[in-house]
Short mmCIF file of C-alpha atoms in Angstrom, two decimals:
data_model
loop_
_atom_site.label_atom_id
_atom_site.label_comp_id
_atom_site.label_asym_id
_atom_site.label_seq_id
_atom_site.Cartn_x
_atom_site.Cartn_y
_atom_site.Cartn_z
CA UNK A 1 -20.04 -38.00 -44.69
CA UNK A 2 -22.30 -38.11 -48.04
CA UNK A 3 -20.67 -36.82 -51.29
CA UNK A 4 -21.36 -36.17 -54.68
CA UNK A 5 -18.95 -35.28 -57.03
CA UNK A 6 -18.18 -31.37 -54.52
CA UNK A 7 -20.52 -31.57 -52.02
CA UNK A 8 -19.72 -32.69 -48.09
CA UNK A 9 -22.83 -33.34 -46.37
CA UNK A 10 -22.83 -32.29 -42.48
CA UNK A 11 -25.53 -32.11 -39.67
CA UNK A 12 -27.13 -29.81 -37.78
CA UNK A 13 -24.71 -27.90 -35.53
CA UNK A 14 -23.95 -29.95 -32.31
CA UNK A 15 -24.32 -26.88 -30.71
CA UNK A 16 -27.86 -26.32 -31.35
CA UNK A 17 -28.82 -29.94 -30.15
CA UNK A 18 -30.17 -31.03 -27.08
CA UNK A 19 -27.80 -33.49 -25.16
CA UNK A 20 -30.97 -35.26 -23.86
CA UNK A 21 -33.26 -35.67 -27.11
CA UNK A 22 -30.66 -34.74 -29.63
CA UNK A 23 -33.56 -32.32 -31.19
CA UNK A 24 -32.92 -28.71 -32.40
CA UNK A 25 -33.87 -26.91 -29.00
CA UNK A 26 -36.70 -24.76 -28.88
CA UNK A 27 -36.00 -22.96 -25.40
CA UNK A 28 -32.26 -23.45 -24.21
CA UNK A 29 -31.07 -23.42 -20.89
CA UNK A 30 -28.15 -23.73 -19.07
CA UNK A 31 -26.96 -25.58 -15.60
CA UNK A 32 -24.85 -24.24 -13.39
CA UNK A 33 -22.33 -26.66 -15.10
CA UNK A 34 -22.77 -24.82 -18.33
CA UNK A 35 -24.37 -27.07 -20.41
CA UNK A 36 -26.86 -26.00 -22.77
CA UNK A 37 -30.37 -28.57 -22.96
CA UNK A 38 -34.03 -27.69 -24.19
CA UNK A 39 -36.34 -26.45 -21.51
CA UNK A 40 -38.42 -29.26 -21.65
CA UNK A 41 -35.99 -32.21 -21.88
CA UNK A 42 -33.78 -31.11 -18.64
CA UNK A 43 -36.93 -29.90 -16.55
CA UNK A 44 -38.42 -33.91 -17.67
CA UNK A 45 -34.97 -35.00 -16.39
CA UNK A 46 -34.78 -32.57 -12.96
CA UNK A 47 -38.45 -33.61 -12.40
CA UNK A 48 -37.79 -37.49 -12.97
CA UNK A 49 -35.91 -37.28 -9.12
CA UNK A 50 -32.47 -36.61 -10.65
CA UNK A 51 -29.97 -34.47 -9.03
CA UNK A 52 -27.03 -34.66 -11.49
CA UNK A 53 -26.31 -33.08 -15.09
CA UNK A 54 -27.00 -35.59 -17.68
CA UNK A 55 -23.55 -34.83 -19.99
CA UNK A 56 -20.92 -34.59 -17.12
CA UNK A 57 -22.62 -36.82 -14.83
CA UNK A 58 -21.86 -33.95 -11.91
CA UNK A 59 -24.11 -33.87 -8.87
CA UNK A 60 -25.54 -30.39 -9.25
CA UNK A 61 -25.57 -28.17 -6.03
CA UNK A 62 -28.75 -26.17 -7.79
CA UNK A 63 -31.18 -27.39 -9.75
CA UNK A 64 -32.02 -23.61 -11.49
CA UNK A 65 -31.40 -23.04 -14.98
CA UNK A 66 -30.85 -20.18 -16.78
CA UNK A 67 -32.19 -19.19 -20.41
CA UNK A 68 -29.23 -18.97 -22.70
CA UNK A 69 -30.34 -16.37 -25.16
CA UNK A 70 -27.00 -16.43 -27.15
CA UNK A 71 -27.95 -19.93 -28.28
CA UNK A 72 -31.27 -18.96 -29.15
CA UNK A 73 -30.33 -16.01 -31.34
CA UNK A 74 -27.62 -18.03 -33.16
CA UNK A 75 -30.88 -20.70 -33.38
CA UNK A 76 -33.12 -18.86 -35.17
CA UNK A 77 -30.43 -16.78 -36.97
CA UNK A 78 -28.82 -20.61 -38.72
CA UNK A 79 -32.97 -21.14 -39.16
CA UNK A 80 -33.54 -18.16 -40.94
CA UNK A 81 -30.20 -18.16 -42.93
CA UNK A 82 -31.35 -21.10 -45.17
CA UNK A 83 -32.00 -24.03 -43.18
CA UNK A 84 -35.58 -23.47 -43.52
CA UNK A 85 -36.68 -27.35 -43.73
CA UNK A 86 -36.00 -27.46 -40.12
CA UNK A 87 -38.11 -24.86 -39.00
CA UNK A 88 -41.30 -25.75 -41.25
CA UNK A 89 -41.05 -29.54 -40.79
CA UNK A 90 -43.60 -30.95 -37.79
CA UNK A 91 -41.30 -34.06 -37.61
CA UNK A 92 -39.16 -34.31 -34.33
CA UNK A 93 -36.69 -36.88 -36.98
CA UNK A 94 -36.36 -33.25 -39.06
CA UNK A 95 -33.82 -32.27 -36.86
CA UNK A 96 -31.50 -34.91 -38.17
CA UNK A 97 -31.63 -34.25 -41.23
CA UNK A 98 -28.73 -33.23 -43.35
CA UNK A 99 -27.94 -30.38 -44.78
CA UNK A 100 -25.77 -30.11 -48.35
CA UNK A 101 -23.09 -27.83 -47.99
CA UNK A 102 -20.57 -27.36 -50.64
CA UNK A 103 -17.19 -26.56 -50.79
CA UNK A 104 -17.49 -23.89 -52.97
CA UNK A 105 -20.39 -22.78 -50.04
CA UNK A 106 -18.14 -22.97 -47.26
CA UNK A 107 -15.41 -21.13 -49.54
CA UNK A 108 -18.27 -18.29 -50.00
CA UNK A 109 -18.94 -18.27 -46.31
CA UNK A 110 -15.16 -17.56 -45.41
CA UNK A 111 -14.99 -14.80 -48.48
CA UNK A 112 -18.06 -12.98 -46.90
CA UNK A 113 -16.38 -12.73 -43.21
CA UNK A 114 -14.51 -9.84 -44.98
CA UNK A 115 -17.62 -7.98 -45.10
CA UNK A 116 -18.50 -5.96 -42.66
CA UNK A 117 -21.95 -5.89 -43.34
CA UNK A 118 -22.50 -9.23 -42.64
CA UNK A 119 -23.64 -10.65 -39.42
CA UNK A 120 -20.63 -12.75 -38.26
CA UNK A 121 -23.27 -14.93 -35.74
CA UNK A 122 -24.49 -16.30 -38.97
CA UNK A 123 -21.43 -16.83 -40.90
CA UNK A 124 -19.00 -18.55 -37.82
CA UNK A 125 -21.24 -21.17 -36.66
CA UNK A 126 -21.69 -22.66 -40.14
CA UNK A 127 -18.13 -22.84 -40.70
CA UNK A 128 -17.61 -24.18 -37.15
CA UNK A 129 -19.50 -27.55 -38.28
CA UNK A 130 -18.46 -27.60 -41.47
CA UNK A 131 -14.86 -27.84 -39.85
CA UNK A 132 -15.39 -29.52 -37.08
CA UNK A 133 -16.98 -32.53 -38.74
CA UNK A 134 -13.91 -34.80 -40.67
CA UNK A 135 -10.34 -33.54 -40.25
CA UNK A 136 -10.37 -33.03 -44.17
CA UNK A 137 -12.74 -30.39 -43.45
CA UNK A 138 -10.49 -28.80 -41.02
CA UNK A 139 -7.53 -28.71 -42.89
CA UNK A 140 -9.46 -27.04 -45.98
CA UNK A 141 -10.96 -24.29 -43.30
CA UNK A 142 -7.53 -24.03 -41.34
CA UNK A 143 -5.73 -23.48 -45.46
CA UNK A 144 -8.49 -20.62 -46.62
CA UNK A 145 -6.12 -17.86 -47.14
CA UNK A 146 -6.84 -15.01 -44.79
CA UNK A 147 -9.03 -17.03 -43.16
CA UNK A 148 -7.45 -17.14 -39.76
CA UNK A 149 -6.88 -13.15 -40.14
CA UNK A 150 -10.32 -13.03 -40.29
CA UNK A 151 -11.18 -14.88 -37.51
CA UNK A 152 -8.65 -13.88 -35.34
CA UNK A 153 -10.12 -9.95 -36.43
CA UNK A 154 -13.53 -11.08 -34.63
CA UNK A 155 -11.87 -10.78 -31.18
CA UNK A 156 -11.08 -7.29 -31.89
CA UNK A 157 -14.51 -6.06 -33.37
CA UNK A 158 -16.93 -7.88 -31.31
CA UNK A 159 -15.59 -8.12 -27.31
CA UNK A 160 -18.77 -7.27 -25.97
CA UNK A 161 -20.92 -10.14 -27.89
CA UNK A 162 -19.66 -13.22 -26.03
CA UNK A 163 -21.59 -15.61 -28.33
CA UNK A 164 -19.43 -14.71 -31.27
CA UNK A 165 -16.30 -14.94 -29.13
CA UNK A 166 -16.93 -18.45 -27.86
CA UNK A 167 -17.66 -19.69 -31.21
CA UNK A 168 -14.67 -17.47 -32.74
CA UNK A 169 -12.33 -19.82 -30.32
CA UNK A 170 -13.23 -23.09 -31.13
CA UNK A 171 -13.01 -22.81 -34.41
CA UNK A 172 -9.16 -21.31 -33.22
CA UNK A 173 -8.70 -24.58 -31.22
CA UNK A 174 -9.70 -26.49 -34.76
CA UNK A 175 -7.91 -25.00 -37.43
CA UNK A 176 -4.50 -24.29 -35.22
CA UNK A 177 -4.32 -28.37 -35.07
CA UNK A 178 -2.20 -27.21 -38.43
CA UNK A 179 1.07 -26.53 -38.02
CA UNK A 180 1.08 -23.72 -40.37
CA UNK A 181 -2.36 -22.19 -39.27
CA UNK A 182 -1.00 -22.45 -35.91
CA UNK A 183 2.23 -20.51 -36.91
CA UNK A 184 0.04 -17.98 -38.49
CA UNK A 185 -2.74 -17.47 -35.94
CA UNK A 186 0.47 -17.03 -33.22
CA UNK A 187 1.69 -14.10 -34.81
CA UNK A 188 -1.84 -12.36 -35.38
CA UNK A 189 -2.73 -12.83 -31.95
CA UNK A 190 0.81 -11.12 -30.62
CA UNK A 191 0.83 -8.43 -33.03
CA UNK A 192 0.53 -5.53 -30.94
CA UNK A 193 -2.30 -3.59 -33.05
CA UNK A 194 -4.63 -6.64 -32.38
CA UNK A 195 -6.58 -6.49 -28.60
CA UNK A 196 -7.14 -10.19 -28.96
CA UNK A 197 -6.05 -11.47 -25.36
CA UNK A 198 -8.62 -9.21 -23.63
CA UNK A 199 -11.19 -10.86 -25.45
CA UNK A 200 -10.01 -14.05 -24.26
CA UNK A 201 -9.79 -12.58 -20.48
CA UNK A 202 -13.68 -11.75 -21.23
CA UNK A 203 -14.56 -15.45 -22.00
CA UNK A 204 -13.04 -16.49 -19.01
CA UNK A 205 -15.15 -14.14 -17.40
CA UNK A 206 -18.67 -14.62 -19.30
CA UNK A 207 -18.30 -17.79 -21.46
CA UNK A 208 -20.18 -21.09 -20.37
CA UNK A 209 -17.44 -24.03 -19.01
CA UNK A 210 -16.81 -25.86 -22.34
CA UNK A 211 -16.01 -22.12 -23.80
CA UNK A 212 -13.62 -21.22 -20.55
CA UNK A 213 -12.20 -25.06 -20.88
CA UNK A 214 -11.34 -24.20 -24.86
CA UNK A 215 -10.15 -20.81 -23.92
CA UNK A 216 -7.75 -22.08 -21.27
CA UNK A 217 -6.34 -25.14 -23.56
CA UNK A 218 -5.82 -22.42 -26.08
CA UNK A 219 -3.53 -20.00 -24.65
CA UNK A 220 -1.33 -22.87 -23.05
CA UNK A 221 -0.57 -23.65 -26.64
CA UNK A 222 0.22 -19.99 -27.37
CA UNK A 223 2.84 -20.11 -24.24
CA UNK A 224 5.38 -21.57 -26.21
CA UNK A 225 8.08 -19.41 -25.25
CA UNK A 226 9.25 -16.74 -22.62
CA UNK A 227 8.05 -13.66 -24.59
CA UNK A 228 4.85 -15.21 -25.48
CA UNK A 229 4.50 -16.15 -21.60
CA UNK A 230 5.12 -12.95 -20.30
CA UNK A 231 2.98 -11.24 -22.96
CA UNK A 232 0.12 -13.55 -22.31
CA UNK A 233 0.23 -13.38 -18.43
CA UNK A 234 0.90 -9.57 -18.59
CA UNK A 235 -2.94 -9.33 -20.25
CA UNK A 236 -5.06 -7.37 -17.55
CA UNK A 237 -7.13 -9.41 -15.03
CA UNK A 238 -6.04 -12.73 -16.84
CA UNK A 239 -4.25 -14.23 -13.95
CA UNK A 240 -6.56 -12.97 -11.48
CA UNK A 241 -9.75 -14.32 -13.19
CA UNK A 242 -7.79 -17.45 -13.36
CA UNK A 243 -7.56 -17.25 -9.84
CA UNK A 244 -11.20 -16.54 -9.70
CA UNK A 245 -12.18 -19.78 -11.06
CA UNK A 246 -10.32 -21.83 -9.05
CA UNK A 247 -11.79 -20.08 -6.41
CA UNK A 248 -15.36 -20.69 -7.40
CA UNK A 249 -16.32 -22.92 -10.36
CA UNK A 250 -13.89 -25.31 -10.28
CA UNK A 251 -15.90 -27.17 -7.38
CA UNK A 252 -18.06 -27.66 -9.47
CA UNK A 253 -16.31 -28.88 -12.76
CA UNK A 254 -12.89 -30.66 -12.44
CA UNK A 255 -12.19 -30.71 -16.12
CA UNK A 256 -11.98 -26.35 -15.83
CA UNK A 257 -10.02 -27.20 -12.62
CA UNK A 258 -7.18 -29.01 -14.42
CA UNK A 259 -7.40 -27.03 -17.54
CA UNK A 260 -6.60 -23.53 -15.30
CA UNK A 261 -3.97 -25.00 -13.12
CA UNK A 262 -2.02 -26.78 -16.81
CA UNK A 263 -2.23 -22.96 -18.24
CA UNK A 264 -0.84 -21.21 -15.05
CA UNK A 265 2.12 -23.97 -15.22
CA UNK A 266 2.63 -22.92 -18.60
CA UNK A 267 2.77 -19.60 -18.15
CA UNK A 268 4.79 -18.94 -14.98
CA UNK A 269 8.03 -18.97 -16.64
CA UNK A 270 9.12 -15.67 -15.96
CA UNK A 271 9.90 -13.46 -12.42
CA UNK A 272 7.01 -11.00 -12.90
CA UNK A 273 4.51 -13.38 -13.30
CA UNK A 274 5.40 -15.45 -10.47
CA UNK A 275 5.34 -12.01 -8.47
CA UNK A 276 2.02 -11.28 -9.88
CA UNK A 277 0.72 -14.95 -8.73
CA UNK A 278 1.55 -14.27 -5.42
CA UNK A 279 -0.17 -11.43 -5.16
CA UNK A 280 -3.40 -12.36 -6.55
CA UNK A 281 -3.16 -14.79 -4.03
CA UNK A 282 -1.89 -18.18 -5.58
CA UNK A 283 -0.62 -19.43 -2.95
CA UNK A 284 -4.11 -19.99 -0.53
CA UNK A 285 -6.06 -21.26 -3.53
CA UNK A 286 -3.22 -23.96 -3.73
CA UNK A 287 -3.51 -24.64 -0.12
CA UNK A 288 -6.91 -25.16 -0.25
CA UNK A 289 -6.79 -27.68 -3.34
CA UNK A 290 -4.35 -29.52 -1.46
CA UNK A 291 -6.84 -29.96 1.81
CA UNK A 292 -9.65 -30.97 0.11
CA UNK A 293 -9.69 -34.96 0.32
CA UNK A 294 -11.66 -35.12 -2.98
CA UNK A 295 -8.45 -33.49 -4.98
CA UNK A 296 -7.14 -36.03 -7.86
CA UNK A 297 -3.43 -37.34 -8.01
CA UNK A 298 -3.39 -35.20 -11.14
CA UNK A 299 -4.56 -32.14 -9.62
CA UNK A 300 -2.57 -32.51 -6.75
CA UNK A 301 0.53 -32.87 -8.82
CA UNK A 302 0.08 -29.65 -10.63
CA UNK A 303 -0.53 -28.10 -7.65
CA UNK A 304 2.61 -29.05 -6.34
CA UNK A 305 4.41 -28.56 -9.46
CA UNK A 306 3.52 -24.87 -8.93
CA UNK A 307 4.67 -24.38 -5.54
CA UNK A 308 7.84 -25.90 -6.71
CA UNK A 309 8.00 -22.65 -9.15
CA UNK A 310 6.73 -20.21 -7.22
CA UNK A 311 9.33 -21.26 -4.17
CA UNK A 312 12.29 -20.18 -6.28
CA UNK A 313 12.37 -16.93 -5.21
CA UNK A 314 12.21 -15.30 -2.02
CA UNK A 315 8.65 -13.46 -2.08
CA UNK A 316 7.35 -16.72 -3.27
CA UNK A 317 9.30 -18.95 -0.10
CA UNK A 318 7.45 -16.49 2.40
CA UNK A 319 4.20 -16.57 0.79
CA UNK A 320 4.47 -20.44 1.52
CA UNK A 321 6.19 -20.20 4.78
CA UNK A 322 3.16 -18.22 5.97
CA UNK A 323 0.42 -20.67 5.05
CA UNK A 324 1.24 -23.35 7.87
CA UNK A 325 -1.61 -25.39 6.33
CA UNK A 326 0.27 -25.04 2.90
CA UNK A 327 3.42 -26.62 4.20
CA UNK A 328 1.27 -29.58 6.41
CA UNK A 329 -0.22 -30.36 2.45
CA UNK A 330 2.80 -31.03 1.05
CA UNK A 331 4.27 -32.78 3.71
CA UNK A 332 1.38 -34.79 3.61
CA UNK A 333 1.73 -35.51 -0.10
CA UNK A 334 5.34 -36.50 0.03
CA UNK A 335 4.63 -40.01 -0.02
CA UNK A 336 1.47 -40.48 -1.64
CA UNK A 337 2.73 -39.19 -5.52
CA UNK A 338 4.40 -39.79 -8.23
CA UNK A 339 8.31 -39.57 -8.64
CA UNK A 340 8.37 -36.37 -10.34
CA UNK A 341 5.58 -34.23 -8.03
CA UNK A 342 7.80 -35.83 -5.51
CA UNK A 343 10.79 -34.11 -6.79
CA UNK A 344 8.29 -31.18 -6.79
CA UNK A 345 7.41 -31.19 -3.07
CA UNK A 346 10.92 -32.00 -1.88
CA UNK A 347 11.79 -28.62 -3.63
CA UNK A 348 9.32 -26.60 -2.13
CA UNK A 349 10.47 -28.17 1.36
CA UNK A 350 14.07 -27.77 0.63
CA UNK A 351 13.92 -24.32 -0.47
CA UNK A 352 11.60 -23.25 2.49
CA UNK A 353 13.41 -24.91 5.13
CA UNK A 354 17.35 -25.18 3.69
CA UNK A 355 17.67 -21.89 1.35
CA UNK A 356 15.64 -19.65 3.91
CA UNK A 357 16.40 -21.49 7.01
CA UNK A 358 12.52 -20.82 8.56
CA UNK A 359 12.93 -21.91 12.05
CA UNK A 360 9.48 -21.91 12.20
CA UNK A 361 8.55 -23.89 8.97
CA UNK A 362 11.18 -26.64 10.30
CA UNK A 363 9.35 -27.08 12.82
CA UNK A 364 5.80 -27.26 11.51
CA UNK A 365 7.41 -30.39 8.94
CA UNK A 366 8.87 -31.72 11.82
CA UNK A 367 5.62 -31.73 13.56
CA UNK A 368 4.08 -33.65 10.22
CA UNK A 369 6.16 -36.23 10.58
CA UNK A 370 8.22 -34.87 8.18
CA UNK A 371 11.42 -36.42 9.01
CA UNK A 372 10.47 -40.12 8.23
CA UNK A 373 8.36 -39.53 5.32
CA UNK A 374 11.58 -37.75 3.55
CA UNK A 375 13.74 -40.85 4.81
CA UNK A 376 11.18 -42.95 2.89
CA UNK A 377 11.30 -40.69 0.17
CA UNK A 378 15.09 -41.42 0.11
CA UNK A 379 14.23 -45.66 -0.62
CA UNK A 380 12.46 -44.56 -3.40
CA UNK A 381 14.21 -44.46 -7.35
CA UNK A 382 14.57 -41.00 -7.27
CA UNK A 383 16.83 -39.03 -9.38
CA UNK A 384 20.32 -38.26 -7.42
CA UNK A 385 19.78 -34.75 -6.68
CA UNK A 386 16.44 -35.71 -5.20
CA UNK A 387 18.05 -37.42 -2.10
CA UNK A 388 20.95 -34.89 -2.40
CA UNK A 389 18.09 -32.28 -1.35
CA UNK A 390 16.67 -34.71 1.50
CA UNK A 391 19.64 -35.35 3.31
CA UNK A 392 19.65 -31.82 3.22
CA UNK A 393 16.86 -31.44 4.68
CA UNK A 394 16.94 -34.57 7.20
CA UNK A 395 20.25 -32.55 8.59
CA UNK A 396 18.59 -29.22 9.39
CA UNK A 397 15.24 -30.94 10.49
CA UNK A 398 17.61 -32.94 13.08
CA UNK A 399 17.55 -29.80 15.41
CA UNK A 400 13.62 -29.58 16.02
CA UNK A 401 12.93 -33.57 15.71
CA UNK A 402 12.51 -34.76 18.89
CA UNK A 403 13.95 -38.25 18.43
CA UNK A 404 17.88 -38.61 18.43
CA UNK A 405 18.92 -39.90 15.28
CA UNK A 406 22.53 -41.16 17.02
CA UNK A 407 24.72 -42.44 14.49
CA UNK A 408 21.66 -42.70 11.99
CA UNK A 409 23.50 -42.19 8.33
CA UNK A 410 20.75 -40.56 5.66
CA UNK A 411 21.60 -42.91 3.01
CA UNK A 412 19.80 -46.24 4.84
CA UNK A 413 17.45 -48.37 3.18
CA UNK A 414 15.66 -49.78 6.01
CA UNK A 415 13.06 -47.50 7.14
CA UNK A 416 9.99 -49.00 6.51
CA UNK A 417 6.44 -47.53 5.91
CA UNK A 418 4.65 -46.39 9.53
#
């Protein structure tokens, strides 16, 4: 940063430059992981023989791309605005030029928000780099007064204009790194005259992966307790197009993946919304995490962690119990985790085959091998009430294991690994 006497001196918005040539972009398009490049640079790169996505490294199942015209109207809008050096200069080495913005500028900026006769898709994006580029910055935008009324206001007025909304949230997921802002912005957001949590549902829905990935990190930091759960996972079609992305573009980007599994953990706290993730179908989409050999210890411990939840009541046990593949996964897992997913999957078996006594789910463990791989769970430096639940379940799985266990006591240390 450059200063003299009140100026702070910050670049062009990162999210006008290309990842490849680090240029303003001219044409911007999308991949089907979301990020943004300029036409020519990623079509140069595609037509070079590569097959992945330059920023996340991903190998890219299509090579298409997709214009993103909400980039290039907030483009030309920053050019027009006052930036005009950029646009006339011939100079590829233009586009990293700075550009002096004062405080009292930025203060102006926030002032005007209020008016609703300004354009918003001018305004946010300036105020976005501004704060996103020293944490003094941030802490001056996050301590505007009414600014975080105001911003928290755009998800209100403009839910249909998805380029304002995705801006509108990261400059949330800056400014509520402040205690206080983040006090504040909780209680605008759950005041019942503001619709700000559809607006949220609709980025989820519309919003490129770094905007879903912000989105999602953002409302597990509103969950902090049960009212704000429940009011959160009682939004319309949130939990479901959580579901949804699982579902779909998760394959493709593991960093969504993680960030939508952390949020549902956060937010399944209450009965109802363990009810409702049932129904949309939690359960399968877990199941088929689980199988997939390419799943990471870290998504297969959140996966576990909640089937553990779910599995504490009885809709939730059956939901399980009927996914034979579902119970194979964890059994699978048993052994291969960390102490506390462990405790996690020795839940969900205990409370499937113990508290509901499923003939037919004690069998399909025993089948898995079940029996010795919750004997070597019971070597392991697991907390008390760990083994206390796999002795339990070592006793009812001794009916439908086909090897007598004779005199066998469950508290042995000399099973060894198969």
């Amino acid at each position: 940063m450059v200063r003299d006497s009140n100026k702070l001196y910050v670049t062009v918005p990162s999210l006008f430059r290309c990842p490849i040539s680090m240029d303003v972009m001219r044409s911007p398009v999308s991949l089907c992981t979301g990020v943004t490049y300029d036409r020519s640079s990623i079509q140069n790169w595609l037509d070079s023989g590569h097959n992945t996505c330059p920023a996340t490294k991903q190998v890219l199942p299509s090579k298409d791309v997709i214009p993103n015209l909400t980039v290039h109207r907030l483009i030309n809008l920053w050019l027009r605005s006052g930036d005009r050096s950029l646009a006339s200069s011939s100079s590829p080495a233009a586009s990293h030029s700075l550009s002096a913005v004062s405080i009292e500028d930025v203060r102006n900026l926030i002032r005007r928000m209020g008016n609703d006769n300004e354009d918003i898709a001018i305004l946010l994006p300036k105020i976005l780099e501004f704060a996103s580029y020293s944490d003094e910055n941030r802490r001056l935008v996050a301590n505007f007064p009414g600014f975080d009324s105001e911003v928290v206001r755009i998800f209100s007025k403009n839910r249909s204009v998805i380029g304002i909304l995705e801006t509108a949230i990261r400059v949330l997921g800056l400014i509520t790194r402040e205690n206080e802002a983040e006090k504040r912005v909780r209680a605008l957001i759950f005041d019942s005259t503001r619709d700000c949590l559809s607006s949220l549902v609709s980025i989820l829905q519309n919003g490129a992966v770094s905007s879903k990935i912000e989105t999602l990190r953002f409302l597990e930091s509103l969950a902090g307790d049960v009212q704000s759960k429940r009011s959160i996972a009682e939004t319309p079609d949130l939990l479901s197009v959580q579901l949804n992305l699982l579902r779909s573009e998760s394959k493709i980007n593991a960093e969504l993946h993680d960030a939508v599994l952390s949020c549902l953990i956060a937010l399944s706290a209450t009965q109802s919304t363990k009810m409702q993730l049932i129904r949309v179908g939690l359960v399968r989409v877990l199941s088929d995490i689980l199988q997939n050999p390419t799943c990471s210890k870290s998504r297969t411990e959140k996966c576990l962690k909640l089937l553990a939840t779910v599995s504490t009541f009885a809709e939730g046990r059956s939901a399980i119990s009927e996914e034979w593949q579902c119970v194979e996964a964890v059994v699978e897992k048993l052994v291969k985790v960390t102490n506390a997913a462990v405790e996690d999957a020795v839940a969900v078996l205990w409370n499937i085959c113990c508290l509901s006594r499923n003939v037919k789910v004690q069998e399909e463990v025993a089948k898995g091998n079940g029996v010795t791989k919750i004997l070597l769970v019971l070597q392991r430096d697991c907390e008390e009430h760990v083994k206390k639940m796999c002795r339990d379940l070592v006793k009812v799985l001794r009916a439908v294991w086909k090897v007598d266990l004779g005199s066998y006591e469950t508290k042995t240390t000399h099973i060894k690994p198969c």
